[in-house]
PDB file of C-alpha atoms in Angstrom:
ATOM      1  CA  UNK A   1       0.000   0.000   0.000  1.00  0.00           C
ATOM      2  CA  UNK A   2       2.869   2.343   0.745  1.00  0.00           C
ATOM      3  CA  UNK A   3       4.264   1.641  -2.670  1.00  0.00           C
ATOM      4  CA  UNK A   4       0.928   2.622  -4.316  1.00  0.00           C
ATOM      5  CA  UNK A   5       0.689   5.810  -2.237  1.00  0.00           C
ATOM      6  CA  UNK A   6       4.281   6.663  -3.089  1.00  0.00           C
ATOM      7  CA  UNK A   7       3.633   6.006  -6.794  1.00  0.00           C
ATOM      8  CA  UNK A   8       0.450   8.112  -6.704  1.00  0.00           C
ATOM      9  CA  UNK A   9       2.287  10.949  -4.956  1.00  0.00           C
ATOM     10  CA  UNK A  10       5.058  10.815  -7.537  1.00  0.00           C
ATOM     11  CA  UNK A  11       2.496  10.718 -10.316  1.00  0.00           C
ATOM     12  CA  UNK A  12       0.718  13.761  -8.860  1.00  0.00           C
ATOM     13  CA  UNK A  13       4.057  15.598  -8.482  1.00  0.00           C
ATOM     14  CA  UNK A  14       4.930  14.671 -12.065  1.00  0.00           C
ATOM     15  CA  UNK A  15       1.577  15.971 -13.304  1.00  0.00           C
ATOM     16  CA  UNK A  16       2.061  19.150 -11.301  1.00  0.00           C
ATOM     17  CA  UNK A  17       5.593  19.659 -12.677  1.00  0.00           C
ATOM     18  CA  UNK A  18       4.319  18.863 -16.154  1.00  0.00           C
ATOM     19  CA  UNK A  19       1.444  21.335 -15.789  1.00  0.00           C
ATOM     20  CA  UNK A  20       3.824  23.977 -14.424  1.00  0.00           C
ATOM     21  CA  UNK A  21       6.358  23.306 -17.230  1.00  0.00           C
ATOM     22  CA  UNK A  22       3.591  23.407 -19.829  1.00  0.00           C
ATOM     23  CA  UNK A  23       2.422  26.691 -18.363  1.00  0.00           C
ATOM     24  CA  UNK A  24       6.006  28.084 -18.537  1.00  0.00           C
ATOM     25  CA  UNK A  25       6.395  26.842 -22.115  1.00  0.00           C
ATOM     26  CA  UNK A  26       3.034  28.394 -23.028  1.00  0.00           C
ATOM     27  CA  UNK A  27       4.093  31.781 -21.653  1.00  0.00           C
ATOM     28  CA  UNK A  28       7.534  31.445 -23.216  1.00  0.00           C
ATOM     29  CA  UNK A  29       5.903  30.777 -26.613  1.00  0.00           C
ATOM     30  CA  UNK A  30       3.614  33.807 -26.092  1.00  0.00           C
ATOM     31  CA  UNK A  31       6.586  36.035 -25.195  1.00  0.00           C
ATOM     32  CA  UNK A  32       8.746  34.775 -28.081  1.00  0.00           C
ATOM     33  CA  UNK A  33       5.809  35.193 -30.482  1.00  0.00           C
ATOM     34  CA  UNK A  34       5.287  38.737 -29.223  1.00  0.00           C
ATOM     35  CA  UNK A  35       8.956  39.583 -29.667  1.00  0.00           C
ATOM     36  CA  UNK A  36       8.938  38.045 -33.152  1.00  0.00           C
ATOM     37  CA  UNK A  37       5.819  40.067 -34.020  1.00  0.00           C
ATOM     38  CA  UNK A  38       7.435  43.281 -32.751  1.00  0.00           C
ATOM     39  CA  UNK A  39      10.638  42.542 -34.695  1.00  0.00           C
ATOM     40  CA  UNK A  40       8.679  41.690 -37.853  1.00  0.00           C
ATOM     41  CA  UNK A  41       6.613  44.874 -37.525  1.00  0.00           C
ATOM     42  CA  UNK A  42       9.727  46.987 -36.912  1.00  0.00           C
ATOM     43  CA  UNK A  43      11.455  45.389 -39.885  1.00  0.00           C
ATOM     44  CA  UNK A  44       8.391  45.944 -42.088  1.00  0.00           C
ATOM     45  CA  UNK A  45       8.197  49.608 -41.047  1.00  0.00           C
ATOM     46  CA  UNK A  46      11.941  50.084 -41.686  1.00  0.00           C
ATOM     47  CA  UNK A  47      11.708  48.415 -45.089  1.00  0.00           C
ATOM     48  CA  UNK A  48       8.640  50.493 -45.983  1.00  0.00           C
ATOM     49  CA  UNK A  49      10.388  53.736 -44.987  1.00  0.00           C
ATOM     50  CA  UNK A  50      13.517  52.783 -46.920  1.00  0.00           C
ATOM     51  CA  UNK A  51      11.495  51.867 -50.011  1.00  0.00           C
ATOM     52  CA  UNK A  52       9.537  55.130 -49.724  1.00  0.00           C
ATOM     53  CA  UNK A  53      12.787  57.133 -49.561  1.00  0.00           C
ATOM     54  CA  UNK A  54      14.190  55.229 -52.536  1.00  0.00           C
ATOM     55  CA  UNK A  55      10.976  55.778 -54.483  1.00  0.00           C
ATOM     56  CA  UNK A  56      11.090  59.514 -53.719  1.00  0.00           C
ATOM     57  CA  UNK A  57      14.719  59.681 -54.878  1.00  0.00           C
ATOM     58  CA  UNK A  58      13.823  57.764 -58.027  1.00  0.00           C
ATOM     59  CA  UNK A  59      10.923  60.138 -58.728  1.00  0.00           C
ATOM     60  CA  UNK A  60      13.260  63.102 -58.250  1.00  0.00           C
ATOM     61  CA  UNK A  61      15.824  61.549 -60.603  1.00  0.00           C
ATOM     62  CA  UNK A  62      13.133  60.964 -63.228  1.00  0.00           C
ATOM     63  CA  UNK A  63      11.997  64.594 -62.948  1.00  0.00           C
ATOM     64  CA  UNK A  64      15.582  65.806 -63.306  1.00  0.00           C
ATOM     65  CA  UNK A  65      16.076  63.586 -66.333  1.00  0.00           C
ATOM     66  CA  UNK A  66      12.886  64.928 -67.908  1.00  0.00           C
ATOM     67  CA  UNK A  67      14.010  68.519 -67.278  1.00  0.00           C
ATOM     68  CA  UNK A  68      17.424  67.805 -68.789  1.00  0.00           C
ATOM     69  CA  UNK A  69      15.871  66.144 -71.836  1.00  0.00           C
ATOM     70  CA  UNK A  70      13.536  69.114 -72.262  1.00  0.00           C
ATOM     71  CA  UNK A  71      16.376  71.651 -72.046  1.00  0.00           C
ATOM     72  CA  UNK A  72      18.646  69.614 -74.312  1.00  0.00           C
ATOM     73  CA  UNK A  73      15.902  69.141 -76.880  1.00  0.00           C
ATOM     74  CA  UNK A  74      15.240  72.869 -76.922  1.00  0.00           C
ATOM     75  CA  UNK A  75      18.937  73.744 -77.074  1.00  0.00           C
ATOM     76  CA  UNK A  76      19.636  71.331 -79.940  1.00  0.00           C
ATOM     77  CA  UNK A  77      16.692  72.578 -82.015  1.00  0.00           C
ATOM     78  CA  UNK A  78      18.188  76.047 -82.533  1.00  0.00           C
ATOM     79  CA  UNK A  79      21.463  74.993 -84.169  1.00  0.00           C
ATOM     80  CA  UNK A  80      19.740  72.195 -86.079  1.00  0.00           C
ATOM     81  CA  UNK A  81      17.199  74.655 -87.445  1.00  0.00           C
ATOM     82  CA  UNK A  82      19.995  77.037 -88.415  1.00  0.00           C
ATOM     83  CA  UNK A  83      21.836  74.206 -90.174  1.00  0.00           C
ATOM     84  CA  UNK A  84      18.758  73.201 -92.123  1.00  0.00           C
ATOM     85  CA  UNK A  85      17.888  76.743 -93.108  1.00  0.00           C
ATOM     86  CA  UNK A  86      21.434  77.544 -94.222  1.00  0.00           C
ATOM     87  CA  UNK A  87      21.515  74.405 -96.339  1.00  0.00           C
ATOM     88  CA  UNK A  88      18.138  75.350 -97.804  1.00  0.00           C
ATOM     89  CA  UNK A  89      19.381  78.883 -98.581  1.00  0.00           C
ATOM     90  CA  UNK A  90      22.491  77.489-100.280  1.00  0.00           C
ATOM     91  CA  UNK A  91      20.249  75.321-102.464  1.00  0.00           C
ATOM     92  CA  UNK A  92      18.054  78.311-103.335  1.00  0.00           C
ATOM     93  CA  UNK A  93      21.090  80.475-104.117  1.00  0.00           C
ATOM     94  CA  UNK A  94      22.490  77.738-106.336  1.00  0.00           C
ATOM     95  CA  UNK A  95      19.251  77.380-108.280  1.00  0.00           C
ATOM     96  CA  UNK A  96      18.690  81.152-108.606  1.00  0.00           C
ATOM     97  CA  UNK A  97      22.257  81.976-109.626  1.00  0.00           C
ATOM     98  CA  UNK A  98      22.686  84.194-106.518  1.00  0.00           C
ATOM     99  CA  UNK A  99      25.458  81.922-105.362  1.00  0.00           C
ATOM    100  CA  UNK A 100      28.336  84.289-104.751  1.00  0.00           C
ATOM    101  CA  UNK A 101      31.535  83.597-102.849  1.00  0.00           C
ATOM    102  CA  UNK A 102      30.309  85.986-100.146  1.00  0.00           C
ATOM    103  CA  UNK A 103      27.010  84.064 -99.762  1.00  0.00           C
ATOM    104  CA  UNK A 104      28.864  80.763 -99.631  1.00  0.00           C
ATOM    105  CA  UNK A 105      31.339  82.067 -97.053  1.00  0.00           C
ATOM    106  CA  UNK A 106      28.610  83.589 -94.868  1.00  0.00           C
ATOM    107  CA  UNK A 107      26.529  80.391 -94.941  1.00  0.00           C
ATOM    108  CA  UNK A 108      29.581  78.176 -94.362  1.00  0.00           C
ATOM    109  CA  UNK A 109      30.530  80.199 -91.271  1.00  0.00           C
ATOM    110  CA  UNK A 110      26.978  79.969 -89.967  1.00  0.00           C
ATOM    111  CA  UNK A 111      26.909  76.213 -90.580  1.00  0.00           C
ATOM    112  CA  UNK A 112      30.228  75.770 -88.796  1.00  0.00           C
ATOM    113  CA  UNK A 113      29.026  77.805 -85.787  1.00  0.00           C
ATOM    114  CA  UNK A 114      25.849  75.740 -85.557  1.00  0.00           C
ATOM    115  CA  UNK A 115      27.876  72.546 -85.775  1.00  0.00           C
ATOM    116  CA  UNK A 116      30.263  73.773 -83.051  1.00  0.00           C
ATOM    117  CA  UNK A 117      27.313  74.764 -80.860  1.00  0.00           C
ATOM    118  CA  UNK A 118      25.750  71.309 -81.211  1.00  0.00           C
ATOM    119  CA  UNK A 119      29.087  69.654 -80.462  1.00  0.00           C
ATOM    120  CA  UNK A 120      29.369  71.741 -77.295  1.00  0.00           C
ATOM    121  CA  UNK A 121      25.862  70.767 -76.244  1.00  0.00           C
ATOM    122  CA  UNK A 122      26.586  67.103 -76.830  1.00  0.00           C
ATOM    123  CA  UNK A 123      29.745  67.394 -74.699  1.00  0.00           C
ATOM    124  CA  UNK A 124      27.624  68.937 -71.951  1.00  0.00           C
ATOM    125  CA  UNK A 125      25.171  66.047 -72.166  1.00  0.00           C
ATOM    126  CA  UNK A 126      27.945  63.488 -72.017  1.00  0.00           C
ATOM    127  CA  UNK A 127      29.421  65.162 -68.967  1.00  0.00           C
ATOM    128  CA  UNK A 128      26.432  64.309 -66.782  1.00  0.00           C
ATOM    129  CA  UNK A 129      28.647  63.879 -63.745  1.00  0.00           C
ATOM    130  CA  UNK A 130      29.175  67.646 -63.651  1.00  0.00           C
ATOM    131  CA  UNK A 131      25.439  68.209 -63.607  1.00  0.00           C
ATOM    132  CA  UNK A 132      24.884  65.543 -60.928  1.00  0.00           C
ATOM    133  CA  UNK A 133      27.546  66.961 -58.628  1.00  0.00           C
ATOM    134  CA  UNK A 134      26.543  70.573 -59.181  1.00  0.00           C
ATOM    135  CA  UNK A 135      29.855  71.463 -60.824  1.00  0.00           C
ATOM    136  CA  UNK A 136      28.446  72.623 -64.141  1.00  0.00           C
ATOM    137  CA  UNK A 137      31.008  75.222 -65.125  1.00  0.00           C
ATOM    138  CA  UNK A 138      30.359  78.607 -66.620  1.00  0.00           C
ATOM    139  CA  UNK A 139      33.475  79.544 -68.560  1.00  0.00           C
ATOM    140  CA  UNK A 140      33.628  83.319 -68.340  1.00  0.00           C
ATOM    141  CA  UNK A 141      35.920  85.135 -70.705  1.00  0.00           C
ATOM    142  CA  UNK A 142      36.322  88.529 -72.263  1.00  0.00           C
ATOM    143  CA  UNK A 143      34.026  88.829 -75.278  1.00  0.00           C
ATOM    144  CA  UNK A 144      33.171  91.606 -77.704  1.00  0.00           C
ATOM    145  CA  UNK A 145      29.518  92.626 -77.354  1.00  0.00           C
ATOM    146  CA  UNK A 146      29.254  93.617 -81.013  1.00  0.00           C
ATOM    147  CA  UNK A 147      30.828  90.334 -82.191  1.00  0.00           C
ATOM    148  CA  UNK A 148      28.415  88.402 -79.986  1.00  0.00           C
ATOM    149  CA  UNK A 149      25.387  90.289 -81.348  1.00  0.00           C
ATOM    150  CA  UNK A 150      26.618  89.804 -84.938  1.00  0.00           C
ATOM    151  CA  UNK A 151      27.158  86.086 -84.400  1.00  0.00           C
ATOM    152  CA  UNK A 152      23.699  85.555 -82.929  1.00  0.00           C
ATOM    153  CA  UNK A 153      22.149  87.686 -85.674  1.00  0.00           C
ATOM    154  CA  UNK A 154      23.864  85.634 -88.384  1.00  0.00           C
ATOM    155  CA  UNK A 155      22.731  82.421 -86.715  1.00  0.00           C
ATOM    156  CA  UNK A 156      19.046  83.407 -86.610  1.00  0.00           C
ATOM    157  CA  UNK A 157      19.022  85.279 -89.915  1.00  0.00           C
ATOM    158  CA  UNK A 158      18.090  82.190 -91.991  1.00  0.00           C
ATOM    159  CA  UNK A 159      15.054  81.556 -89.781  1.00  0.00           C
ATOM    160  CA  UNK A 160      14.035  85.208 -89.985  1.00  0.00           C
ATOM    161  CA  UNK A 161      14.575  85.183 -93.746  1.00  0.00           C
ATOM    162  CA  UNK A 162      12.370  82.134 -94.117  1.00  0.00           C
ATOM    163  CA  UNK A 163       9.614  83.984 -92.274  1.00  0.00           C
ATOM    164  CA  UNK A 164      10.291  87.106 -94.334  1.00  0.00           C
ATOM    165  CA  UNK A 165      11.569  89.047 -91.345  1.00  0.00           C
ATOM    166  CA  UNK A 166      14.432  91.464 -91.743  1.00  0.00           C
ATOM    167  CA  UNK A 167      16.864  91.757 -88.849  1.00  0.00           C
ATOM    168  CA  UNK A 168      18.757  94.998 -88.420  1.00  0.00           C
ATOM    169  CA  UNK A 169      21.243  95.726 -85.699  1.00  0.00           C
ATOM    170  CA  UNK A 170      22.778  98.956 -84.501  1.00  0.00           C
ATOM    171  CA  UNK A 171      25.663  98.457 -82.160  1.00  0.00           C
ATOM    172  CA  UNK A 172      27.447 101.301 -80.436  1.00  0.00           C
ATOM    173  CA  UNK A 173      31.141 100.952 -81.242  1.00  0.00           C
ATOM    174  CA  UNK A 174      32.011 102.217 -77.756  1.00  0.00           C
ATOM    175  CA  UNK A 175      30.410  99.300 -75.943  1.00  0.00           C
ATOM    176  CA  UNK A 176      32.741  97.744 -73.397  1.00  0.00           C
ATOM    177  CA  UNK A 177      33.714  94.094 -73.699  1.00  0.00           C
ATOM    178  CA  UNK A 178      31.589  91.590 -71.823  1.00  0.00           C
ATOM    179  CA  UNK A 179      32.838  89.080 -69.296  1.00  0.00           C
ATOM    180  CA  UNK A 180      30.571  86.089 -69.947  1.00  0.00           C
ATOM    181  CA  UNK A 181      30.314  82.510 -71.128  1.00  0.00           C
ATOM    182  CA  UNK A 182      29.983  83.210 -74.852  1.00  0.00           C
ATOM    183  CA  UNK A 183      28.770  79.696 -75.654  1.00  0.00           C
ATOM    184  CA  UNK A 184      26.023  79.805 -73.016  1.00  0.00           C
ATOM    185  CA  UNK A 185      24.870  83.258 -74.184  1.00  0.00           C
ATOM    186  CA  UNK A 186      24.611  82.013 -77.775  1.00  0.00           C
ATOM    187  CA  UNK A 187      22.915  78.848 -76.535  1.00  0.00           C
ATOM    188  CA  UNK A 188      20.124  80.866 -74.949  1.00  0.00           C
TER     189      UNK A 188
END
């Protein structure tokens, strides 16, 4: 009988220890699950914030690219138009027997300036790193105001001529020299 009582006592103690251990394991699982949920939520929030920042930076980069493409497109149209119009004028002069050495020389100079302007623009496009780092240089140099006005006038003269507009300039010979980026002034 003592053996049965002892066995029953041990069985009751074992059940009690088992119940207590199961209770501890239950609470341990609850705590670990809570910590895992907090970590997962924190990680999800961090990932979401990071992705949002990256998306905002990507949107900004796309807007910058669109602005650059818009400016470049506009800037390339002017010299391309001048090239086309000068070529068209040379053809007209050739067919109307107004082709004089002076006309050829004037048109050739205009074509060469337009070509040089486009080459400069293409170099600017290719040097994107300067734009990205904010080191886009303005190359200031001494420049004759009258020469600058004459060059721009000659460049737009074919377009004006096509639209039957006459351009006349009057430049004071006493104008001081400018200190500017000649290429950027002509570009505008």
